[in-house]
């Protein structure tokens, strides 16, 4: 389980006094714990990946804010957080791989965008980011 991996890395970061990693891993562990408590049972792999993606999205927003403010110190910090968070995601698929998977799943020309996304989202959850998924779906329909 991802939660166990995060906890082990958190303990390691504490031993090494790695403040950045400790902070990121603590937030991620808390988010996983909270979601598990709210659900009342263990999280599925897809639910864990969704939580990691949510944290990545928040970090990307913080990075954009730091870039607008031209704060180099914060930019480097947010980029380091992203690298750490992305390490918990499964291998990301390329656009070609996404196209092949969606074609096999039945996404075709003339299909409604909503129907295509209903096929794509569960199939590609955690395997690619939303931007890549949307781009490929638009090119197929």
PDB file of N, CA and C in Angstrom, residues 20-127:
ATOM      1  N   UNK A  20      12.245  19.363   3.889  1.00  0.00           N
ATOM      2  CA  UNK A  20      11.327  19.435   2.755  1.00  0.00           C
ATOM      3  C   UNK A  20      10.568  18.119   2.576  1.00  0.00           C
ATOM      4  N   UNK A  21      11.300  17.019   2.510  1.00  0.00           N
ATOM      5  CA  UNK A  21      10.661  15.708   2.335  1.00  0.00           C
ATOM      6  C   UNK A  21       9.733  15.394   3.501  1.00  0.00           C
ATOM      7  N   UNK A  22      10.180  15.707   4.693  1.00  0.00           N
ATOM      8  CA  UNK A  22       9.360  15.448   5.889  1.00  0.00           C
ATOM      9  C   UNK A  22       8.029  16.187   5.780  1.00  0.00           C
ATOM     10  N   UNK A  23       8.075  17.438   5.373  1.00  0.00           N
ATOM     11  CA  UNK A  23       6.851  18.228   5.245  1.00  0.00           C
ATOM     12  C   UNK A  23       5.904  17.673   4.196  1.00  0.00           C
ATOM     13  N   UNK A  24       6.442  17.351   3.026  1.00  0.00           N
ATOM     14  CA  UNK A  24       5.620  16.825   1.937  1.00  0.00           C
ATOM     15  C   UNK A  24       5.018  15.473   2.320  1.00  0.00           C
ATOM     16  N   UNK A  25       5.842  14.600   2.877  1.00  0.00           N
ATOM     17  CA  UNK A  25       5.374  13.259   3.246  1.00  0.00           C
ATOM     18  C   UNK A  25       4.361  13.310   4.386  1.00  0.00           C
ATOM     19  N   UNK A  26       4.536  14.242   5.311  1.00  0.00           N
ATOM     20  CA  UNK A  26       3.571  14.394   6.403  1.00  0.00           C
ATOM     21  C   UNK A  26       2.213  14.807   5.851  1.00  0.00           C
ATOM     22  N   UNK A  27       2.216  15.775   4.923  1.00  0.00           N
ATOM     23  CA  UNK A  27       0.952  16.210   4.306  1.00  0.00           C
ATOM     24  C   UNK A  27       0.281  15.065   3.544  1.00  0.00           C
ATOM     25  N   UNK A  28       1.073  14.328   2.782  1.00  0.00           N
ATOM     26  CA  UNK A  28       0.534  13.224   1.998  1.00  0.00           C
ATOM     27  C   UNK A  28      -0.020  12.127   2.906  1.00  0.00           C
ATOM     28  N   UNK A  29       0.720  11.790   3.954  1.00  0.00           N
ATOM     29  CA  UNK A  29       0.265  10.768   4.895  1.00  0.00           C
ATOM     30  C   UNK A  29      -1.029  11.211   5.570  1.00  0.00           C
ATOM     31  N   UNK A  30      -1.108  12.477   5.954  1.00  0.00           N
ATOM     32  CA  UNK A  30      -2.319  12.998   6.586  1.00  0.00           C
ATOM     33  C   UNK A  30      -3.514  12.914   5.642  1.00  0.00           C
ATOM     34  N   UNK A  31      -3.296  13.272   4.375  1.00  0.00           N
ATOM     35  CA  UNK A  31      -4.377  13.201   3.386  1.00  0.00           C
ATOM     36  C   UNK A  31      -4.847  11.766   3.192  1.00  0.00           C
ATOM     37  N   UNK A  32      -3.906  10.829   3.144  1.00  0.00           N
ATOM     38  CA  UNK A  32      -4.261   9.413   2.993  1.00  0.00           C
ATOM     39  C   UNK A  32      -5.008   8.908   4.226  1.00  0.00           C
ATOM     40  N   UNK A  33      -4.514   9.266   5.413  1.00  0.00           N
ATOM     41  CA  UNK A  33      -5.167   8.851   6.660  1.00  0.00           C
ATOM     42  C   UNK A  33      -6.591   9.392   6.746  1.00  0.00           C
ATOM     43  N   UNK A  34      -6.763  10.665   6.412  1.00  0.00           N
ATOM     44  CA  UNK A  34      -8.074  11.295   6.485  1.00  0.00           C
ATOM     45  C   UNK A  34      -9.058  10.630   5.523  1.00  0.00           C
ATOM     46  N   UNK A  35      -8.615  10.393   4.293  1.00  0.00           N
ATOM     47  CA  UNK A  35      -9.484   9.756   3.301  1.00  0.00           C
ATOM     48  C   UNK A  35      -9.875   8.349   3.750  1.00  0.00           C
ATOM     49  N   UNK A  36      -8.921   7.635   4.333  1.00  0.00           N
ATOM     50  CA  UNK A  36      -9.203   6.273   4.805  1.00  0.00           C
ATOM     51  C   UNK A  36     -10.193   6.309   5.969  1.00  0.00           C
ATOM     52  N   UNK A  37     -10.026   7.271   6.850  1.00  0.00           N
ATOM     53  CA  UNK A  37     -10.923   7.397   8.000  1.00  0.00           C
ATOM     54  C   UNK A  37     -12.338   7.758   7.544  1.00  0.00           C
ATOM     55  N   UNK A  38     -12.436   8.679   6.588  1.00  0.00           N
ATOM     56  CA  UNK A  38     -13.742   9.075   6.061  1.00  0.00           C
ATOM     57  C   UNK A  38     -14.438   7.913   5.361  1.00  0.00           C
ATOM     58  N   UNK A  39     -13.673   7.111   4.647  1.00  0.00           N
ATOM     59  CA  UNK A  39     -14.234   5.973   3.923  1.00  0.00           C
ATOM     60  C   UNK A  39     -14.620   4.854   4.880  1.00  0.00           C
ATOM     61  N   UNK A  40     -13.854   4.710   5.943  1.00  0.00           N
ATOM     62  CA  UNK A  40     -14.138   3.655   6.915  1.00  0.00           C
ATOM     63  C   UNK A  40     -13.497   2.329   6.582  1.00  0.00           C
ATOM     64  N   UNK A  41     -12.685   2.309   5.549  1.00  0.00           N
ATOM     65  CA  UNK A  41     -11.964   1.090   5.168  1.00  0.00           C
ATOM     66  C   UNK A  41     -10.719   1.493   4.392  1.00  0.00           C
ATOM     67  N   UNK A  42      -9.903   0.504   4.046  1.00  0.00           N
ATOM     68  CA  UNK A  42      -8.668   0.768   3.322  1.00  0.00           C
ATOM     69  C   UNK A  42      -8.974   1.364   1.942  1.00  0.00           C
ATOM     70  N   UNK A  43      -8.101   2.240   1.495  1.00  0.00           N
ATOM     71  CA  UNK A  43      -8.266   2.871   0.185  1.00  0.00           C
ATOM     72  C   UNK A  43      -7.819   1.931  -0.930  1.00  0.00           C
ATOM     73  N   UNK A  44      -8.454   2.072  -2.079  1.00  0.00           N
ATOM     74  CA  UNK A  44      -8.016   1.318  -3.251  1.00  0.00           C
ATOM     75  C   UNK A  44      -6.825   2.035  -3.874  1.00  0.00           C
ATOM     76  N   UNK A  45      -6.148   1.361  -4.760  1.00  0.00           N
ATOM     77  CA  UNK A  45      -5.004   1.954  -5.455  1.00  0.00           C
ATOM     78  C   UNK A  45      -5.431   3.228  -6.195  1.00  0.00           C
ATOM     79  N   UNK A  46      -6.601   3.179  -6.851  1.00  0.00           N
ATOM     80  CA  UNK A  46      -7.102   4.328  -7.598  1.00  0.00           C
ATOM     81  C   UNK A  46      -7.374   5.512  -6.678  1.00  0.00           C
ATOM     82  N   UNK A  47      -7.913   5.252  -5.498  1.00  0.00           N
ATOM     83  CA  UNK A  47      -8.197   6.325  -4.538  1.00  0.00           C
ATOM     84  C   UNK A  47      -6.891   6.941  -4.027  1.00  0.00           C
ATOM     85  N   UNK A  48      -5.890   6.095  -3.787  1.00  0.00           N
ATOM     86  CA  UNK A  48      -4.592   6.606  -3.344  1.00  0.00           C
ATOM     87  C   UNK A  48      -3.960   7.489  -4.418  1.00  0.00           C
ATOM     88  N   UNK A  49      -4.024   7.045  -5.664  1.00  0.00           N
ATOM     89  CA  UNK A  49      -3.463   7.808  -6.775  1.00  0.00           C
ATOM     90  C   UNK A  49      -4.209   9.136  -6.927  1.00  0.00           C
ATOM     91  N   UNK A  50      -5.525   9.125  -6.723  1.00  0.00           N
ATOM     92  CA  UNK A  50      -6.310  10.358  -6.819  1.00  0.00           C
ATOM     93  C   UNK A  50      -5.863  11.368  -5.759  1.00  0.00           C
ATOM     94  N   UNK A  51      -5.542  10.895  -4.573  1.00  0.00           N
ATOM     95  CA  UNK A  51      -5.069  11.780  -3.505  1.00  0.00           C
ATOM     96  C   UNK A  51      -3.703  12.359  -3.858  1.00  0.00           C
ATOM     97  N   UNK A  52      -2.817  11.526  -4.379  1.00  0.00           N
ATOM     98  CA  UNK A  52      -1.498  12.016  -4.795  1.00  0.00           C
ATOM     99  C   UNK A  52      -1.664  13.052  -5.904  1.00  0.00           C
ATOM    100  N   UNK A  53      -2.553  12.784  -6.863  1.00  0.00           N
ATOM    101  CA  UNK A  53      -2.797  13.739  -7.952  1.00  0.00           C
ATOM    102  C   UNK A  53      -3.340  15.058  -7.426  1.00  0.00           C
ATOM    103  N   UNK A  54      -4.194  14.991  -6.420  1.00  0.00           N
ATOM    104  CA  UNK A  54      -4.737  16.215  -5.811  1.00  0.00           C
ATOM    105  C   UNK A  54      -3.606  17.037  -5.182  1.00  0.00           C
ATOM    106  N   UNK A  55      -2.690  16.366  -4.501  1.00  0.00           N
ATOM    107  CA  UNK A  55      -1.548  17.059  -3.890  1.00  0.00           C
ATOM    108  C   UNK A  55      -0.639  17.659  -4.970  1.00  0.00           C
ATOM    109  N   UNK A  56      -0.463  16.941  -6.076  1.00  0.00           N
ATOM    110  CA  UNK A  56       0.350  17.442  -7.184  1.00  0.00           C
ATOM    111  C   UNK A  56      -0.306  18.688  -7.777  1.00  0.00           C
ATOM    112  N   UNK A  57      -1.619  18.658  -7.939  1.00  0.00           N
ATOM    113  CA  UNK A  57      -2.337  19.804  -8.489  1.00  0.00           C
ATOM    114  C   UNK A  57      -2.164  21.026  -7.589  1.00  0.00           C
ATOM    115  N   UNK A  58      -2.275  20.841  -6.271  1.00  0.00           N
ATOM    116  CA  UNK A  58      -2.094  21.948  -5.338  1.00  0.00           C
ATOM    117  C   UNK A  58      -0.670  22.487  -5.395  1.00  0.00           C
ATOM    118  N   UNK A  59       0.293  21.601  -5.516  1.00  0.00           N
ATOM    119  CA  UNK A  59       1.694  22.024  -5.597  1.00  0.00           C
ATOM    120  C   UNK A  59       1.949  22.780  -6.899  1.00  0.00           C
ATOM    121  N   UNK A  60       1.332  22.336  -7.992  1.00  0.00           N
ATOM    122  CA  UNK A  60       1.464  23.055  -9.261  1.00  0.00           C
ATOM    123  C   UNK A  60       0.898  24.470  -9.154  1.00  0.00           C
ATOM    124  N   UNK A  61      -0.226  24.608  -8.442  1.00  0.00           N
ATOM    125  CA  UNK A  61      -0.816  25.932  -8.249  1.00  0.00           C
ATOM    126  C   UNK A  61       0.113  26.816  -7.422  1.00  0.00           C
ATOM    127  N   UNK A  62       0.722  26.247  -6.398  1.00  0.00           N
ATOM    128  CA  UNK A  62       1.676  27.006  -5.584  1.00  0.00           C
ATOM    129  C   UNK A  62       2.894  27.400  -6.416  1.00  0.00           C
ATOM    130  N   UNK A  63       3.321  26.510  -7.301  1.00  0.00           N
ATOM    131  CA  UNK A  63       4.456  26.798  -8.186  1.00  0.00           C
ATOM    132  C   UNK A  63       4.125  27.959  -9.127  1.00  0.00           C
ATOM    133  N   UNK A  64       2.923  27.953  -9.683  1.00  0.00           N
ATOM    134  CA  UNK A  64       2.504  29.048 -10.563  1.00  0.00           C
ATOM    135  C   UNK A  64       2.501  30.371  -9.810  1.00  0.00           C
ATOM    136  N   UNK A  65       2.019  30.358  -8.581  1.00  0.00           N
ATOM    137  CA  UNK A  65       2.013  31.564  -7.760  1.00  0.00           C
ATOM    138  C   UNK A  65       3.426  32.061  -7.477  1.00  0.00           C
ATOM    139  N   UNK A  66       4.314  31.134  -7.197  1.00  0.00           N
ATOM    140  CA  UNK A  66       5.710  31.502  -6.928  1.00  0.00           C
ATOM    141  C   UNK A  66       6.365  32.071  -8.179  1.00  0.00           C
ATOM    142  N   UNK A  67       6.026  31.511  -9.341  1.00  0.00           N
ATOM    143  CA  UNK A  67       6.592  32.012 -10.590  1.00  0.00           C
ATOM    144  C   UNK A  67       6.077  33.414 -10.899  1.00  0.00           C
ATOM    145  N   UNK A  68       4.787  33.646 -10.640  1.00  0.00           N
ATOM    146  CA  UNK A  68       4.223  34.983 -10.868  1.00  0.00           C
ATOM    147  C   UNK A  68       4.873  36.006  -9.945  1.00  0.00           C
ATOM    148  N   UNK A  69       5.174  35.582  -8.726  1.00  0.00           N
ATOM    149  CA  UNK A  69       5.800  36.479  -7.747  1.00  0.00           C
ATOM    150  C   UNK A  69       7.315  36.553  -7.941  1.00  0.00           C
ATOM    151  N   UNK A  70       7.840  35.746  -8.860  1.00  0.00           N
ATOM    152  CA  UNK A  70       9.280  35.683  -9.146  1.00  0.00           C
ATOM    153  C   UNK A  70      10.095  35.361  -7.894  1.00  0.00           C
ATOM    154  N   UNK A  71       9.608  34.387  -7.127  1.00  0.00           N
ATOM    155  CA  UNK A  71      10.288  33.957  -5.904  1.00  0.00           C
ATOM    156  C   UNK A  71      11.066  32.686  -6.203  1.00  0.00           C
ATOM    157  N   UNK A  72      12.342  32.847  -6.542  1.00  0.00           N
ATOM    158  CA  UNK A  72      13.190  31.720  -6.921  1.00  0.00           C
ATOM    159  C   UNK A  72      13.293  30.665  -5.823  1.00  0.00           C
ATOM    160  N   UNK A  73      13.358  31.109  -4.562  1.00  0.00           N
ATOM    161  CA  UNK A  73      13.458  30.162  -3.454  1.00  0.00           C
ATOM    162  C   UNK A  73      12.233  29.252  -3.394  1.00  0.00           C
ATOM    163  N   UNK A  74      11.053  29.836  -3.574  1.00  0.00           N
ATOM    164  CA  UNK A  74       9.825  29.038  -3.542  1.00  0.00           C
ATOM    165  C   UNK A  74       9.673  28.180  -4.787  1.00  0.00           C
ATOM    166  N   UNK A  75      10.132  28.678  -5.917  1.00  0.00           N
ATOM    167  CA  UNK A  75      10.044  27.912  -7.166  1.00  0.00           C
ATOM    168  C   UNK A  75      10.830  26.607  -7.032  1.00  0.00           C
ATOM    169  N   UNK A  76      12.049  26.700  -6.531  1.00  0.00           N
ATOM    170  CA  UNK A  76      12.882  25.503  -6.351  1.00  0.00           C
ATOM    171  C   UNK A  76      12.245  24.538  -5.360  1.00  0.00           C
ATOM    172  N   UNK A  77      11.688  25.068  -4.290  1.00  0.00           N
ATOM    173  CA  UNK A  77      11.057  24.246  -3.264  1.00  0.00           C
ATOM    174  C   UNK A  77       9.842  23.502  -3.834  1.00  0.00           C
ATOM    175  N   UNK A  78       9.005  24.202  -4.591  1.00  0.00           N
ATOM    176  CA  UNK A  78       7.811  23.572  -5.163  1.00  0.00           C
ATOM    177  C   UNK A  78       8.186  22.531  -6.217  1.00  0.00           C
ATOM    178  N   UNK A  79       9.238  22.794  -6.994  1.00  0.00           N
ATOM    179  CA  UNK A  79       9.689  21.812  -7.983  1.00  0.00           C
ATOM    180  C   UNK A  79      10.188  20.544  -7.290  1.00  0.00           C
ATOM    181  N   UNK A  80      10.893  20.710  -6.174  1.00  0.00           N
ATOM    182  CA  UNK A  80      11.374  19.550  -5.419  1.00  0.00           C
ATOM    183  C   UNK A  80      10.196  18.755  -4.852  1.00  0.00           C
ATOM    184  N   UNK A  81       9.162  19.450  -4.403  1.00  0.00           N
ATOM    185  CA  UNK A  81       7.954  18.777  -3.890  1.00  0.00           C
ATOM    186  C   UNK A  81       7.302  17.960  -5.001  1.00  0.00           C
ATOM    187  N   UNK A  82       7.222  18.559  -6.202  1.00  0.00           N
ATOM    188  CA  UNK A  82       6.607  17.850  -7.331  1.00  0.00           C
ATOM    189  C   UNK A  82       7.344  16.563  -7.664  1.00  0.00           C
ATOM    190  N   UNK A  83       8.664  16.616  -7.665  1.00  0.00           N
ATOM    191  CA  UNK A  83       9.463  15.424  -7.969  1.00  0.00           C
ATOM    192  C   UNK A  83       9.148  14.327  -6.956  1.00  0.00           C
ATOM    193  N   UNK A  84       9.093  14.698  -5.684  1.00  0.00           N
ATOM    194  CA  UNK A  84       8.811  13.720  -4.632  1.00  0.00           C
ATOM    195  C   UNK A  84       7.399  13.150  -4.776  1.00  0.00           C
ATOM    196  N   UNK A  85       6.414  14.001  -4.991  1.00  0.00           N
ATOM    197  CA  UNK A  85       5.032  13.536  -5.123  1.00  0.00           C
ATOM    198  C   UNK A  85       4.848  12.651  -6.351  1.00  0.00           C
ATOM    199  N   UNK A  86       5.472  13.027  -7.469  1.00  0.00           N
ATOM    200  CA  UNK A  86       5.316  12.239  -8.694  1.00  0.00           C
ATOM    201  C   UNK A  86       5.960  10.860  -8.578  1.00  0.00           C
ATOM    202  N   UNK A  87       6.881  10.703  -7.634  1.00  0.00           N
ATOM    203  CA  UNK A  87       7.506   9.392  -7.451  1.00  0.00           C
ATOM    204  C   UNK A  87       6.505   8.359  -6.926  1.00  0.00           C
ATOM    205  N   UNK A  88       5.379   8.817  -6.394  1.00  0.00           N
ATOM    206  CA  UNK A  88       4.362   7.903  -5.873  1.00  0.00           C
ATOM    207  C   UNK A  88       3.329   7.502  -6.924  1.00  0.00           C
ATOM    208  N   UNK A  89       3.403   8.098  -8.099  1.00  0.00           N
ATOM    209  CA  UNK A  89       2.468   7.763  -9.165  1.00  0.00           C
ATOM    210  C   UNK A  89       2.990   6.590  -9.986  1.00  0.00           C
ATOM    211  N   UNK A  90       2.087   5.822 -10.572  1.00  0.00           N
ATOM    212  CA  UNK A  90       2.535   4.776 -11.490  1.00  0.00           C
ATOM    213  C   UNK A  90       3.203   5.418 -12.706  1.00  0.00           C
ATOM    214  N   UNK A  91       3.925   4.625 -13.487  1.00  0.00           N
ATOM    215  CA  UNK A  91       4.599   5.135 -14.683  1.00  0.00           C
ATOM    216  C   UNK A  91       3.570   5.844 -15.559  1.00  0.00           C
ATOM    217  N   UNK A  92       3.915   7.057 -15.970  1.00  0.00           N
ATOM    218  CA  UNK A  92       3.020   7.852 -16.807  1.00  0.00           C
ATOM    219  C   UNK A  92       3.139   7.415 -18.265  1.00  0.00           C
ATOM    220  N   UNK A  93       1.995   7.309 -18.927  1.00  0.00           N
ATOM    221  CA  UNK A  93       1.959   6.875 -20.319  1.00  0.00           C
ATOM    222  C   UNK A  93       2.232   8.033 -21.266  1.00  0.00           C
ATOM    223  N   UNK A  94       2.831   7.737 -22.393  1.00  0.00           N
ATOM    224  CA  UNK A  94       3.065   8.756 -23.425  1.00  0.00           C
ATOM    225  C   UNK A  94       1.764   8.981 -24.197  1.00  0.00           C
ATOM    226  N   UNK A  95       1.744  10.034 -25.011  1.00  0.00           N
ATOM    227  CA  UNK A  95       0.547  10.321 -25.818  1.00  0.00           C
ATOM    228  C   UNK A  95       0.228   9.169 -26.766  1.00  0.00           C
ATOM    229  N   UNK A  96       1.268   8.542 -27.321  1.00  0.00           N
ATOM    230  CA  UNK A  96       1.054   7.425 -28.249  1.00  0.00           C
ATOM    231  C   UNK A  96       0.408   6.238 -27.526  1.00  0.00           C
ATOM    232  N   UNK A  97       0.880   5.957 -26.306  1.00  0.00           N
ATOM    233  CA  UNK A  97       0.316   4.850 -25.529  1.00  0.00           C
ATOM    234  C   UNK A  97      -1.131   5.145 -25.141  1.00  0.00           C
ATOM    235  N   UNK A  98      -1.407   6.394 -24.790  1.00  0.00           N
ATOM    236  CA  UNK A  98      -2.772   6.795 -24.432  1.00  0.00           C
ATOM    237  C   UNK A  98      -3.683   6.650 -25.646  1.00  0.00           C
ATOM    238  N   UNK A  99      -3.211   7.089 -26.796  1.00  0.00           N
ATOM    239  CA  UNK A  99      -3.991   6.976 -28.035  1.00  0.00           C
ATOM    240  C   UNK A  99      -4.316   5.510 -28.321  1.00  0.00           C
ATOM    241  N   UNK A 100      -3.330   4.636 -28.193  1.00  0.00           N
ATOM    242  CA  UNK A 100      -3.544   3.212 -28.452  1.00  0.00           C
ATOM    243  C   UNK A 100      -4.572   2.620 -27.486  1.00  0.00           C
ATOM    244  N   UNK A 101      -4.460   2.945 -26.197  1.00  0.00           N
ATOM    245  CA  UNK A 101      -5.404   2.425 -25.206  1.00  0.00           C
ATOM    246  C   UNK A 101      -6.829   2.904 -25.477  1.00  0.00           C
ATOM    247  N   UNK A 102      -6.974   4.176 -25.795  1.00  0.00           N
ATOM    248  CA  UNK A 102      -8.312   4.723 -26.039  1.00  0.00           C
ATOM    249  C   UNK A 102      -8.929   4.173 -27.311  1.00  0.00           C
ATOM    250  N   UNK A 103      -8.110   3.956 -28.336  1.00  0.00           N
ATOM    251  CA  UNK A 103      -8.615   3.380 -29.584  1.00  0.00           C
ATOM    252  C   UNK A 103      -9.108   1.955 -29.333  1.00  0.00           C
ATOM    253  N   UNK A 104      -8.332   1.191 -28.559  1.00  0.00           N
ATOM    254  CA  UNK A 104      -8.732  -0.181 -28.208  1.00  0.00           C
ATOM    255  C   UNK A 104     -10.018  -0.185 -27.393  1.00  0.00           C
ATOM    256  N   UNK A 105     -10.191   0.829 -26.542  1.00  0.00           N
ATOM    257  CA  UNK A 105     -11.362   0.886 -25.669  1.00  0.00           C
ATOM    258  C   UNK A 105     -12.616   1.357 -26.390  1.00  0.00           C
ATOM    259  N   UNK A 106     -12.465   1.813 -27.630  1.00  0.00           N
ATOM    260  CA  UNK A 106     -13.642   2.168 -28.414  1.00  0.00           C
ATOM    261  C   UNK A 106     -13.882   3.649 -28.608  1.00  0.00           C
ATOM    262  N   UNK A 107     -12.926   4.496 -28.301  1.00  0.00           N
ATOM    263  CA  UNK A 107     -13.081   5.928 -28.561  1.00  0.00           C
ATOM    264  C   UNK A 107     -12.855   6.144 -30.058  1.00  0.00           C
ATOM    265  N   UNK A 108     -13.872   6.699 -30.747  1.00  0.00           N
ATOM    266  CA  UNK A 108     -13.811   6.845 -32.198  1.00  0.00           C
ATOM    267  C   UNK A 108     -14.198   8.249 -32.640  1.00  0.00           C
ATOM    268  N   UNK A 109     -13.954   8.532 -33.918  1.00  0.00           N
ATOM    269  CA  UNK A 109     -14.338   9.821 -34.523  1.00  0.00           C
ATOM    270  C   UNK A 109     -15.849  10.006 -34.401  1.00  0.00           C
ATOM    271  N   UNK A 110     -16.261  11.255 -34.184  1.00  0.00           N
ATOM    272  CA  UNK A 110     -17.682  11.565 -34.111  1.00  0.00           C
ATOM    273  C   UNK A 110     -18.308  11.272 -32.765  1.00  0.00           C
ATOM    274  N   UNK A 111     -17.528  10.762 -31.829  1.00  0.00           N
ATOM    275  CA  UNK A 111     -18.041  10.435 -30.501  1.00  0.00           C
ATOM    276  C   UNK A 111     -18.191  11.719 -29.678  1.00  0.00           C
ATOM    277  N   UNK A 112     -19.178  11.741 -28.821  1.00  0.00           N
ATOM    278  CA  UNK A 112     -19.404  12.859 -27.907  1.00  0.00           C
ATOM    279  C   UNK A 112     -18.241  12.943 -26.912  1.00  0.00           C
ATOM    280  N   UNK A 113     -17.775  14.156 -26.600  1.00  0.00           N
ATOM    281  CA  UNK A 113     -16.650  14.344 -25.677  1.00  0.00           C
ATOM    282  C   UNK A 113     -16.953  13.719 -24.308  1.00  0.00           C
ATOM    283  N   UNK A 114     -18.179  13.901 -23.822  1.00  0.00           N
ATOM    284  CA  UNK A 114     -18.564  13.343 -22.520  1.00  0.00           C
ATOM    285  C   UNK A 114     -18.487  11.822 -22.506  1.00  0.00           C
ATOM    286  N   UNK A 115     -18.972  11.204 -23.557  1.00  0.00           N
ATOM    287  CA  UNK A 115     -18.928   9.742 -23.643  1.00  0.00           C
ATOM    288  C   UNK A 115     -17.486   9.243 -23.730  1.00  0.00           C
ATOM    289  N   UNK A 116     -16.668   9.959 -24.484  1.00  0.00           N
ATOM    290  CA  UNK A 116     -15.259   9.571 -24.633  1.00  0.00           C
ATOM    291  C   UNK A 116     -14.540   9.678 -23.290  1.00  0.00           C
ATOM    292  N   UNK A 117     -14.817  10.735 -22.541  1.00  0.00           N
ATOM    293  CA  UNK A 117     -14.169  10.919 -21.232  1.00  0.00           C
ATOM    294  C   UNK A 117     -14.657   9.876 -20.224  1.00  0.00           C
ATOM    295  N   UNK A 118     -15.902   9.421 -20.340  1.00  0.00           N
ATOM    296  CA  UNK A 118     -16.409   8.359 -19.462  1.00  0.00           C
ATOM    297  C   UNK A 118     -15.618   7.068 -19.662  1.00  0.00           C
ATOM    298  N   UNK A 119     -15.153   6.851 -20.872  1.00  0.00           N
ATOM    299  CA  UNK A 119     -14.318   5.684 -21.166  1.00  0.00           C
ATOM    300  C   UNK A 119     -12.892   5.941 -20.695  1.00  0.00           C
ATOM    301  N   UNK A 120     -12.394   7.148 -20.984  1.00  0.00           N
ATOM    302  CA  UNK A 120     -10.979   7.466 -20.735  1.00  0.00           C
ATOM    303  C   UNK A 120     -10.632   7.571 -19.256  1.00  0.00           C
ATOM    304  N   UNK A 121     -11.466   8.244 -18.473  1.00  0.00           N
ATOM    305  CA  UNK A 121     -11.104   8.507 -17.071  1.00  0.00           C
ATOM    306  C   UNK A 121     -10.815   7.245 -16.265  1.00  0.00           C
ATOM    307  N   UNK A 122     -11.716   6.275 -16.227  1.00  0.00           N
ATOM    308  CA  UNK A 122     -11.397   5.084 -15.428  1.00  0.00           C
ATOM    309  C   UNK A 122     -10.231   4.280 -16.002  1.00  0.00           C
ATOM    310  N   UNK A 123     -10.108   4.290 -17.317  1.00  0.00           N
ATOM    311  CA  UNK A 123      -9.052   3.532 -17.980  1.00  0.00           C
ATOM    312  C   UNK A 123      -7.672   4.122 -17.711  1.00  0.00           C
ATOM    313  N   UNK A 124      -7.596   5.444 -17.630  1.00  0.00           N
ATOM    314  CA  UNK A 124      -6.298   6.122 -17.528  1.00  0.00           C
ATOM    315  C   UNK A 124      -6.031   6.751 -16.161  1.00  0.00           C
ATOM    316  N   UNK A 125      -6.879   6.505 -15.195  1.00  0.00           N
ATOM    317  CA  UNK A 125      -6.714   7.120 -13.871  1.00  0.00           C
ATOM    318  C   UNK A 125      -5.322   6.841 -13.305  1.00  0.00           C
ATOM    319  N   UNK A 126      -4.583   7.926 -13.054  1.00  0.00           N
ATOM    320  CA  UNK A 126      -3.249   7.815 -12.479  1.00  0.00           C
ATOM    321  C   UNK A 126      -2.149   7.461 -13.465  1.00  0.00           C
ATOM    322  N   UNK A 127      -2.527   7.094 -14.684  1.00  0.00           N
ATOM    323  CA  UNK A 127      -1.524   6.679 -15.664  1.00  0.00           C
ATOM    324  C   UNK A 127      -1.077   7.835 -16.545  1.00  0.00           C
TER     325      UNK A 127
END
